[in-house]
mmCIF file of C-alpha atoms (C1' of nucleotides) in Angstrom:
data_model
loop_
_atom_site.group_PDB
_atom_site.id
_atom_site.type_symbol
_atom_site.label_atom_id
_atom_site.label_comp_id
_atom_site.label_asym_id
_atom_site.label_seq_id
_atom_site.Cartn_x
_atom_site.Cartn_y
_atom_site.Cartn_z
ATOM 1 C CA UNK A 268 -100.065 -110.294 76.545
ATOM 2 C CA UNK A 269 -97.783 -111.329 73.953
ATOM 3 C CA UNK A 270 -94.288 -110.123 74.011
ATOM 4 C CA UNK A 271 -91.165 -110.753 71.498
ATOM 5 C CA UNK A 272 -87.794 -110.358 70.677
ATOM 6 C CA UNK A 273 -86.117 -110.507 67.317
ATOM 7 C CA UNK A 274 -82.677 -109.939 66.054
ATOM 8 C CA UNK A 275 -83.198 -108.995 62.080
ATOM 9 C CA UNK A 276 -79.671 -107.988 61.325
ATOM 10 C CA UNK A 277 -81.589 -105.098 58.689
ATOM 11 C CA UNK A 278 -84.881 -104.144 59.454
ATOM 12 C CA UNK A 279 -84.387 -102.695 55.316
ATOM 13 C CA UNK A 280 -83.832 -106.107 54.236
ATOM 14 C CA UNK A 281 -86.251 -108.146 56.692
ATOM 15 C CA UNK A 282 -89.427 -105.617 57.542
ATOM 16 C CA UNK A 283 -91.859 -108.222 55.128
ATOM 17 C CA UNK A 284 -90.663 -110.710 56.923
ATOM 18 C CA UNK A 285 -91.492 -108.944 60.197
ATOM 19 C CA UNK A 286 -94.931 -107.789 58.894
ATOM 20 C CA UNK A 287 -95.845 -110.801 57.831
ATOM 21 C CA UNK A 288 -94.673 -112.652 61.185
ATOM 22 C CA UNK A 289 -96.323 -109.948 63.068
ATOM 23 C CA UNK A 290 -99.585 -110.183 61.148
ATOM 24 C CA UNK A 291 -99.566 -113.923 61.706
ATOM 25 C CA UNK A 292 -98.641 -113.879 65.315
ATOM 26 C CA UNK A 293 -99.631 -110.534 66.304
ATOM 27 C CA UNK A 294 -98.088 -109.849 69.526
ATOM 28 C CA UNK A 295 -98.777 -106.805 71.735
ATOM 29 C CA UNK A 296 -94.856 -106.352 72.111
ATOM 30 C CA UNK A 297 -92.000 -106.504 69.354
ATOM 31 C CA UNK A 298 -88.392 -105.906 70.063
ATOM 32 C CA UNK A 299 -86.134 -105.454 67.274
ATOM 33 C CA UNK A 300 -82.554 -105.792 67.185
ATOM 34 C CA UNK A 301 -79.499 -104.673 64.206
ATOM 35 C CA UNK A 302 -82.530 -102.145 62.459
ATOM 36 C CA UNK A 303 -79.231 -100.955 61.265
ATOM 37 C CA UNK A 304 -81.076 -97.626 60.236
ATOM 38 C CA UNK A 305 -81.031 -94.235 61.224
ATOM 39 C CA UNK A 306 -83.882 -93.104 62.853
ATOM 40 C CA UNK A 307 -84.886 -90.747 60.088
ATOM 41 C CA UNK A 308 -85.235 -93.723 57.988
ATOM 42 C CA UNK A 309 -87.225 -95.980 60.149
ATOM 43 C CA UNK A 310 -90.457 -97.665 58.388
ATOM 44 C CA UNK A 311 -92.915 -95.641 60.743
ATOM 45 C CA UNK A 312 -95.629 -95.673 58.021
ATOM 46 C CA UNK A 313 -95.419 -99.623 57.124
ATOM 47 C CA UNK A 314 -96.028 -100.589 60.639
ATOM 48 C CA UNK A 315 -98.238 -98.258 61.474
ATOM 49 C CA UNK A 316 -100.683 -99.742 58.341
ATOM 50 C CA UNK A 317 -99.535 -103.182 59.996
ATOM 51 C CA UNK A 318 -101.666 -101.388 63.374
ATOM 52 C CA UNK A 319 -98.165 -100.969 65.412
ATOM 53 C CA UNK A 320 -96.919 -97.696 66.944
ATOM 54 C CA UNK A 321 -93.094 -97.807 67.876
ATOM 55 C CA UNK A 322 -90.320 -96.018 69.440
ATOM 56 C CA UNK A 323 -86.751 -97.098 67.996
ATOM 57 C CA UNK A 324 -82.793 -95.776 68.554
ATOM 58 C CA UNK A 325 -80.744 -96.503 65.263
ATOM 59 C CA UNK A 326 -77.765 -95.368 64.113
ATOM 60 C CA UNK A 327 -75.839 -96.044 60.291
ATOM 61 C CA UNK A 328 -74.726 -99.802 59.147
ATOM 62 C CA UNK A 329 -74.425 -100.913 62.598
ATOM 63 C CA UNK A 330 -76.359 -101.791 65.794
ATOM 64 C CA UNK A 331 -79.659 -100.373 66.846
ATOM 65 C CA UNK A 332 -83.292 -101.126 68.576
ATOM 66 C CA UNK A 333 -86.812 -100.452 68.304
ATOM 67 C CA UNK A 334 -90.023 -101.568 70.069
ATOM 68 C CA UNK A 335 -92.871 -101.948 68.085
ATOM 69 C CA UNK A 336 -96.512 -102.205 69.728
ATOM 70 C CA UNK A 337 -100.577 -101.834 69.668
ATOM 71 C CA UNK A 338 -100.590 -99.758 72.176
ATOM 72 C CA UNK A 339 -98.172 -96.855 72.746
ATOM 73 C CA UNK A 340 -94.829 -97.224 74.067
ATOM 74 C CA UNK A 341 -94.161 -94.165 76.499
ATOM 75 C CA UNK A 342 -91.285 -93.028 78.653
ATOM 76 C CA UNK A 343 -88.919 -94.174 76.300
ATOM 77 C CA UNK A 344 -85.211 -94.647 77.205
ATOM 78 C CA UNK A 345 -82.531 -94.564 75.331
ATOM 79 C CA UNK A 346 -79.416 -93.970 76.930
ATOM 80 C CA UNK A 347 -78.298 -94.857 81.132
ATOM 81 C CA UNK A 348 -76.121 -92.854 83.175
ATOM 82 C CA UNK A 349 -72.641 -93.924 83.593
ATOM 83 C CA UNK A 350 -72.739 -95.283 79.456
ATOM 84 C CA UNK A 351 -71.644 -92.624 77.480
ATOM 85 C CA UNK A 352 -72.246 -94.630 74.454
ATOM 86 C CA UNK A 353 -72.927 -93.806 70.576
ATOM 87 C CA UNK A 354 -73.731 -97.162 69.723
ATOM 88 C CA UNK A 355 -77.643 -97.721 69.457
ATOM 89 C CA UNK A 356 -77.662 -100.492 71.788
ATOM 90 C CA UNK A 357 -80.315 -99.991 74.541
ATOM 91 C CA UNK A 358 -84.361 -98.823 74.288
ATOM 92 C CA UNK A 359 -86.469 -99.132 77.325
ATOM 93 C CA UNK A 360 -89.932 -98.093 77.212
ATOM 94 C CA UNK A 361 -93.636 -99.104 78.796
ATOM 95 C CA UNK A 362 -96.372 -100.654 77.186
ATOM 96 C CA UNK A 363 -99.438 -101.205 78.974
ATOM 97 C CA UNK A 364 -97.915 -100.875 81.788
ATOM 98 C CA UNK A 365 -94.967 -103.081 81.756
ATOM 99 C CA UNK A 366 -91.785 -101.568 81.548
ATOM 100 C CA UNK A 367 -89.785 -103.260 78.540
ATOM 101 C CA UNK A 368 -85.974 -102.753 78.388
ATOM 102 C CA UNK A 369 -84.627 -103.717 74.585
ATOM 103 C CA UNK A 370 -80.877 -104.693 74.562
ATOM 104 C CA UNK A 371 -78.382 -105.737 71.910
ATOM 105 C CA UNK A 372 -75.761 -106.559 74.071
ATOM 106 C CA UNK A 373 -72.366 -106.439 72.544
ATOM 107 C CA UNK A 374 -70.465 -109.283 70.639
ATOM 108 C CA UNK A 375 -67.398 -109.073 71.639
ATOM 109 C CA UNK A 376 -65.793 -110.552 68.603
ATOM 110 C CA UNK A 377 -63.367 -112.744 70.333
ATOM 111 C CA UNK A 378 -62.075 -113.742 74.049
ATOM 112 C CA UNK A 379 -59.698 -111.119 75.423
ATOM 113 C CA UNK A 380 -60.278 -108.713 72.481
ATOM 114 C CA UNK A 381 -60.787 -105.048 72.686
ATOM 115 C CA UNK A 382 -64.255 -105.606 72.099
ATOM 116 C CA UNK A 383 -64.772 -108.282 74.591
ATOM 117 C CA UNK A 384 -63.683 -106.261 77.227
ATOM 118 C CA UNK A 385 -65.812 -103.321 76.090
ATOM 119 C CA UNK A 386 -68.443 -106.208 76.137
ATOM 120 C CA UNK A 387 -68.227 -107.412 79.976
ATOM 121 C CA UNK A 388 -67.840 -103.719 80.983
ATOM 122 C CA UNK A 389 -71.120 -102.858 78.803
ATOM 123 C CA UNK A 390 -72.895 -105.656 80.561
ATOM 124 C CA UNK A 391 -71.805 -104.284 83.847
ATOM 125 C CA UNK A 392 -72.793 -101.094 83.390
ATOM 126 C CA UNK A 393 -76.297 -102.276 81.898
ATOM 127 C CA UNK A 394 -76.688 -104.514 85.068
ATOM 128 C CA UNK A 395 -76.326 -101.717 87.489
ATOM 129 C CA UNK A 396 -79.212 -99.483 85.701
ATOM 130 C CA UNK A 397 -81.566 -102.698 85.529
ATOM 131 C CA UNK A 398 -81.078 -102.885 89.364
ATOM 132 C CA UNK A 399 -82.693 -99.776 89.869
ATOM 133 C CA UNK A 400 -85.092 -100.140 87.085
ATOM 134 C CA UNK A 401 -86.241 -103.242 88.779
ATOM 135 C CA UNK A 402 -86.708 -101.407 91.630
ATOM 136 C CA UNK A 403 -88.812 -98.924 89.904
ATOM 137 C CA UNK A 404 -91.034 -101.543 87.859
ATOM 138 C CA UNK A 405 -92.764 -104.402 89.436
ATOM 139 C CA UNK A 406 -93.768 -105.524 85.563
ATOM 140 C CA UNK A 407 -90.230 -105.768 84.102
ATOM 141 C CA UNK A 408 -89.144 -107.436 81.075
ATOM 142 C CA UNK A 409 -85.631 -107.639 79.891
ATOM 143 C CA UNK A 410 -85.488 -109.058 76.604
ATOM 144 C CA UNK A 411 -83.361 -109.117 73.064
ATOM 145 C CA UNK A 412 -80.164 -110.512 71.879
ATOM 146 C CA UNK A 413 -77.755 -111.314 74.745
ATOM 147 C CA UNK A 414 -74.836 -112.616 72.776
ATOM 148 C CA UNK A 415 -74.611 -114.707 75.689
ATOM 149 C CA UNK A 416 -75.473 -118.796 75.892
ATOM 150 C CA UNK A 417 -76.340 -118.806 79.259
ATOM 151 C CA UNK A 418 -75.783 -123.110 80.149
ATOM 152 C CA UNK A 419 -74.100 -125.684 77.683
ATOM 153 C CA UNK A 420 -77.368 -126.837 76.833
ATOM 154 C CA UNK A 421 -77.453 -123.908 75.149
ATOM 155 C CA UNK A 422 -74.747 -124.614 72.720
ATOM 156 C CA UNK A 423 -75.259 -127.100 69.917
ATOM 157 C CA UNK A 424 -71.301 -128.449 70.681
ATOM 158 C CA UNK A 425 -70.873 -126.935 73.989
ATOM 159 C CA UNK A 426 -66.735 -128.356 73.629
ATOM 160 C CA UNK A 427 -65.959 -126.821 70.240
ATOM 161 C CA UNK A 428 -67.459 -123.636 72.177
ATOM 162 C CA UNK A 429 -65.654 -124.375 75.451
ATOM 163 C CA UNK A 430 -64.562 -120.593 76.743
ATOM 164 C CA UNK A 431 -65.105 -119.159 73.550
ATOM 165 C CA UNK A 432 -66.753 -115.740 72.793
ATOM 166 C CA UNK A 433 -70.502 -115.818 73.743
ATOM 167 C CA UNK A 434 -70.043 -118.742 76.469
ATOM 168 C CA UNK A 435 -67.136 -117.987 78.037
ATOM 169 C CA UNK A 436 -67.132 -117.522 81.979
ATOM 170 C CA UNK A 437 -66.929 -113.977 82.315
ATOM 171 C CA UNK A 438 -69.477 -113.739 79.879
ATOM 172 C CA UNK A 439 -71.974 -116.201 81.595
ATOM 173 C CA UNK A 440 -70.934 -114.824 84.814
ATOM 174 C CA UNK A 441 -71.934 -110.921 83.557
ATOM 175 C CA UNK A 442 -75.280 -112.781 82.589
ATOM 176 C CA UNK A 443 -75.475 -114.467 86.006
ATOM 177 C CA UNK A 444 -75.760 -111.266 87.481
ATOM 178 C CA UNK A 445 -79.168 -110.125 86.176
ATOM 179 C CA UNK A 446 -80.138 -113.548 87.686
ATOM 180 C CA UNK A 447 -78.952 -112.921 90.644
ATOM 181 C CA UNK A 448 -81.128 -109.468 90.749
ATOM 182 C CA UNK A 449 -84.006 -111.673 90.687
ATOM 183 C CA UNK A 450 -84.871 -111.969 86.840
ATOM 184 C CA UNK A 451 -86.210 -115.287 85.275
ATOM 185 C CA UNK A 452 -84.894 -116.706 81.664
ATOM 186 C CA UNK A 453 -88.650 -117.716 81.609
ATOM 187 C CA UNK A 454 -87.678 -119.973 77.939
ATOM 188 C CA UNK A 455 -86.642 -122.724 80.765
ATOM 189 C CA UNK A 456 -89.666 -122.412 83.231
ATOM 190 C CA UNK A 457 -90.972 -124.620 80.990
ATOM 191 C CA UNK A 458 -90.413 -127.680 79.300
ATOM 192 C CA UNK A 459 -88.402 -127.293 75.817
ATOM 193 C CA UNK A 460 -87.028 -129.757 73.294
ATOM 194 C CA UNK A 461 -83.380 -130.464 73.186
ATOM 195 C CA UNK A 462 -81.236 -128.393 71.221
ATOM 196 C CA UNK A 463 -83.471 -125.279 71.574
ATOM 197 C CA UNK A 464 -81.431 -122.367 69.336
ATOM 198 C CA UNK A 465 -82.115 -118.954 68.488
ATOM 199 C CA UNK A 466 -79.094 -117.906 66.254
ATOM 200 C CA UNK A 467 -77.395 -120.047 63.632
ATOM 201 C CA UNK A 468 -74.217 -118.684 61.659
ATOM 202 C CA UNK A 469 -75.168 -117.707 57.993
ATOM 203 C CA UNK A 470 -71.930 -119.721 56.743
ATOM 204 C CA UNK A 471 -71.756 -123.624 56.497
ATOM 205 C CA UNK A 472 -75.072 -124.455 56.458
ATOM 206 C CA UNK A 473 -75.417 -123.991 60.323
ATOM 207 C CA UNK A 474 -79.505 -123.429 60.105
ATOM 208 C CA UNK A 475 -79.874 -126.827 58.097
ATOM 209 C CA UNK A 476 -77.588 -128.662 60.413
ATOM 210 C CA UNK A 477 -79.352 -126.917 63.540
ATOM 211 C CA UNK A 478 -75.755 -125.682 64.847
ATOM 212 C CA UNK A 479 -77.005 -123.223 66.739
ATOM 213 C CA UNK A 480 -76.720 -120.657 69.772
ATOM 214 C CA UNK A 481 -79.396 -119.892 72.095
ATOM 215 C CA UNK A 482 -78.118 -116.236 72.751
ATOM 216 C CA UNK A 483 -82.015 -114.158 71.972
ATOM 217 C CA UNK A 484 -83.257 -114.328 75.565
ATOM 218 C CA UNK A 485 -86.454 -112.539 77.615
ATOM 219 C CA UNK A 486 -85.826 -111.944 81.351
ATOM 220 C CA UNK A 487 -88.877 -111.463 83.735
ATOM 221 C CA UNK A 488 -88.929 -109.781 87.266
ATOM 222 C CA UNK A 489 -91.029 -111.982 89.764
ATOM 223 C CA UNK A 490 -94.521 -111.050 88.909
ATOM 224 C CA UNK A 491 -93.731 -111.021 85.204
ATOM 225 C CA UNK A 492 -92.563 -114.628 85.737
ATOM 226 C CA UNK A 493 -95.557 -115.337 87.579
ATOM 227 C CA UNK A 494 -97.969 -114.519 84.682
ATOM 228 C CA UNK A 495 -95.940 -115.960 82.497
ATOM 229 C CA UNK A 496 -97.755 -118.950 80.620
ATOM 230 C CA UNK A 497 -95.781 -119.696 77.760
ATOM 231 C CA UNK A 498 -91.866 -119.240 76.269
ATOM 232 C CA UNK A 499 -91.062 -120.414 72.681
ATOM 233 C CA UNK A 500 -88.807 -120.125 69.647
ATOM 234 C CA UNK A 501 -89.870 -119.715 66.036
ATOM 235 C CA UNK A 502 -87.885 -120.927 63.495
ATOM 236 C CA UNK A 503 -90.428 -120.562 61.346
ATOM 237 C CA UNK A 504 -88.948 -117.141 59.891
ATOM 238 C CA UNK A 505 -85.009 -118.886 59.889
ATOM 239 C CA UNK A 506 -86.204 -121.236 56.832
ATOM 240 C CA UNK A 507 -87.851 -118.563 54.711
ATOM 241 C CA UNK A 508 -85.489 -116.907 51.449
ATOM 242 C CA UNK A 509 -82.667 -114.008 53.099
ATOM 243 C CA UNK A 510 -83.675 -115.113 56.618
ATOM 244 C CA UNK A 511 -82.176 -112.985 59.763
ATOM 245 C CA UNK A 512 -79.275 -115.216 61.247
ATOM 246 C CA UNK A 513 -82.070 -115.047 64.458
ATOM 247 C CA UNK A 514 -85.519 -116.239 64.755
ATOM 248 C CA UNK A 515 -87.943 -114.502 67.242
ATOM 249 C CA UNK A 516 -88.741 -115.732 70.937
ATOM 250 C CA UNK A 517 -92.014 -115.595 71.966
ATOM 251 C CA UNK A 518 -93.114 -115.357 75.866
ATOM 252 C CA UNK A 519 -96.734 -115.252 76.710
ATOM 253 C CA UNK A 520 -98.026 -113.750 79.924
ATOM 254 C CA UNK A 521 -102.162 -113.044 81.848
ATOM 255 C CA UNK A 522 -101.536 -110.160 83.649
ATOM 256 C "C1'" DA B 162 -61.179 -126.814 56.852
ATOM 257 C "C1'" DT B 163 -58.685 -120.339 61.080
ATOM 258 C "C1'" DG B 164 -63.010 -121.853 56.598
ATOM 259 C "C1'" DG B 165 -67.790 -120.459 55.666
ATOM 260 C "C1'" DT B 166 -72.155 -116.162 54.598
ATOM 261 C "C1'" DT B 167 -74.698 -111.904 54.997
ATOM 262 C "C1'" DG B 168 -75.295 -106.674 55.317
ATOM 263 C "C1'" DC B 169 -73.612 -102.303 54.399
ATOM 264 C "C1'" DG B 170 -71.749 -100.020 50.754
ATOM 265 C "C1'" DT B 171 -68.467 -100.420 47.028
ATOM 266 C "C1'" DG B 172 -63.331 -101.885 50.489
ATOM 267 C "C1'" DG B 173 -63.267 -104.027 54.378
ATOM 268 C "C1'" DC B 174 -65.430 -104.484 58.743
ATOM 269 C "C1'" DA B 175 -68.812 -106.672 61.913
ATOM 270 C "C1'" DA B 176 -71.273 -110.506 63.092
#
DNA sequence: ATGGTTGCGTGGCAA
């Protein structure tokens, strides 16, 4: 079982480069961050020709999620008790019998910000629910765009980042706490090259230069981390024309 | 270099 995450800031812009990434990779699990669509205009048809069904929570210009997969994704989740929230920023549904939670966790904009604090009390919030959920799901995979770095190694210049917004302490900490309920960043179960990223800033020719983030992350419970055989980025999709700022993590599993 | 670029939507915000 294949299963990916992939932050497209504009599924409107980006869905041929998704169909053509999934028809060349076809994985049996697609999360999709920033659609930035509402849900009435969600490509249903396209995907469904690419052999995909999908659930998806979107909202106007900003934010929202989908999960896109061959077979259907039931019990879908959008919203968690104790998150009041209008912003399209969680989908949790199961595929084949493993429960998939979708997050775009907040960005937070800057340390100490309005938004950063909405941020770390977001992640709290989010962390509580996926304590129960794991609870409720032996086959549990948390995946999508963390907006998190979660070591230096992480960071292509982990001092001109030092304590800024996504690796700051309180924001690694927050993160550290979904470790601590027993989930695996299964990218670093195995080996990986140096200077792994999955984001790079649009501006300054960050891509080219490979100053990058590694904030696009997929969690595993225990037995997901078990089966899990294989965890890898593509930056094939970062180099094409009007890339996403993201490329998609892959994580293979035998169930 | 407190800049730079992209998306949405058509001014300015979010990332």
């Amino acid at each position: 079982m294949k299963i990916a995450t992939w932050n497209v800031n504009s599924l409107k812009v980006r869905l041929p480069h998704v169909l053509d990434w999934m028809a060349a990779n076809s994985p049996d699990v697609l999360a999709l961050q920033e659609t930035k669509l509402t849900d009435d205009a969600f490509p249903v048809e396209a995907i469904a020709e690419a052999g995909y069904r999908c659930v998806y929570s979107g909202q106007k210009t900003y934010n929202g999620v989908a999960v896109l997969a061959k077979s259907e994704p039931v019990d879908p989740l959008t919203d968690i008790e104790g998150l009041d929230d209008p912003q399209r920023r969680i989908l949790a549904a199961t595929v084949d019998g493993v429960r998939i939670i979708n997050l775009y966790v907040v960005n937070g904009s800057e340390v100490g910000s309005e938004k950063y604090a909405y941020k770390l009390a977001w992640m709290d919030k989010v962390t509580t629910w996926i304590a129960g959920e794991l609870k409720r799901h032996e086959r549990l995979v948390v995946l999508g765009d963390f907006n998190v770095a979660p070591e230096d190694q992480d960071v292509h210049d982990p001092e001109a980042w030092h304590e800024r917004i996504l690796c700051s302490t309180p924001e690694r900490e927050a993160l550290g706490k979904l470790f601590a309920l027993g989930l695996s960043d299964c990218f670093r179960k195995f080996e990986q090259p140096e200077q792994s990223f999955s984001w790079w800033d649009y501006r300054a020719a960050a891509f080219r230069r490979n100053m990058g983030l590694r904030i696009d992350l997929i969690l595993t419970s225990p037995p997901m981390t078990e089966a899990c055989t294989a965890c890898t980025i593509d930056v094939a999709p970062r180099r094409l024309e009007r890339p996403s700022d993201h490329a998609p993590v892959v994580a293979e599993f035998v169930l």
